[in-house]
Amino acid sequence: MKAVILAAGQGTRLRPVTLTMPKPLVPVANKPVLFYALEQMVEAGITDIGIVTGDTASQVEEA
């Protein structure tokens, strides 16, 4: 099964937090919010996951 996570955008409503980190990497309970979505997809049996990141791709890839 395939899935796409939409994680692009500047995160203006999360400022000032997103001035220094991409929106998908903002921590919730000490874990980036993007990781919660990834974990749930893997748990659901999704094996092919794409992430749309926009201009923060390099930072998200490093995480």
mmCIF file of C-alpha atoms in Angstrom, residues 22-57:
data_model
loop_
_atom_site.group_PDB
_atom_site.id
_atom_site.type_symbol
_atom_site.label_atom_id
_atom_site.label_comp_id
_atom_site.label_asym_id
_atom_site.label_seq_id
_atom_site.Cartn_x
_atom_site.Cartn_y
_atom_site.Cartn_z
ATOM 1 C CA PRO A 22 10.680 22.833 9.851
ATOM 2 C CA LYS A 23 7.046 22.303 10.809
ATOM 3 C CA PRO A 24 7.194 18.476 10.532
ATOM 4 C CA LEU A 25 10.087 18.378 13.010
ATOM 5 C CA VAL A 26 8.372 20.376 15.760
ATOM 6 C CA PRO A 27 8.543 18.135 18.844
ATOM 7 C CA VAL A 28 5.434 16.869 20.606
ATOM 8 C CA ALA A 29 6.224 14.846 23.730
ATOM 9 C CA ASN A 30 9.920 14.907 22.758
ATOM 10 C CA LYS A 31 9.328 13.377 19.303
ATOM 11 C CA PRO A 32 8.940 15.178 15.944
ATOM 12 C CA VAL A 33 5.283 15.318 14.918
ATOM 13 C CA LEU A 34 6.159 13.729 11.557
ATOM 14 C CA PHE A 35 7.341 10.574 13.327
ATOM 15 C CA TYR A 36 3.861 9.969 14.759
ATOM 16 C CA ALA A 37 2.361 9.873 11.256
ATOM 17 C CA LEU A 38 5.128 7.583 10.002
ATOM 18 C CA GLU A 39 4.707 5.176 12.911
ATOM 19 C CA GLN A 40 0.951 4.956 12.389
ATOM 20 C CA MET A 41 1.360 4.266 8.678
ATOM 21 C CA VAL A 42 3.904 1.510 9.279
ATOM 22 C CA GLU A 43 1.630 0.025 11.945
ATOM 23 C CA ALA A 44 -1.226 0.040 9.402
ATOM 24 C CA GLY A 45 0.893 -1.966 6.964
ATOM 25 C CA ILE A 46 1.764 0.835 4.566
ATOM 26 C CA THR A 47 5.117 0.043 2.985
ATOM 27 C CA ASP A 48 5.638 2.837 0.439
ATOM 28 C CA ILE A 49 5.485 6.300 2.039
ATOM 29 C CA GLY A 50 6.239 9.587 0.295
ATOM 30 C CA ILE A 51 6.723 12.859 2.153
ATOM 31 C CA VAL A 52 6.101 16.214 0.455
ATOM 32 C CA THR A 53 8.439 18.629 2.234
ATOM 33 C CA GLY A 54 8.951 21.699 0.086
ATOM 34 C CA ASP A 55 12.002 23.851 0.812
ATOM 35 C CA THR A 56 12.848 22.070 4.095
ATOM 36 C CA ALA A 57 13.587 18.709 2.445
#
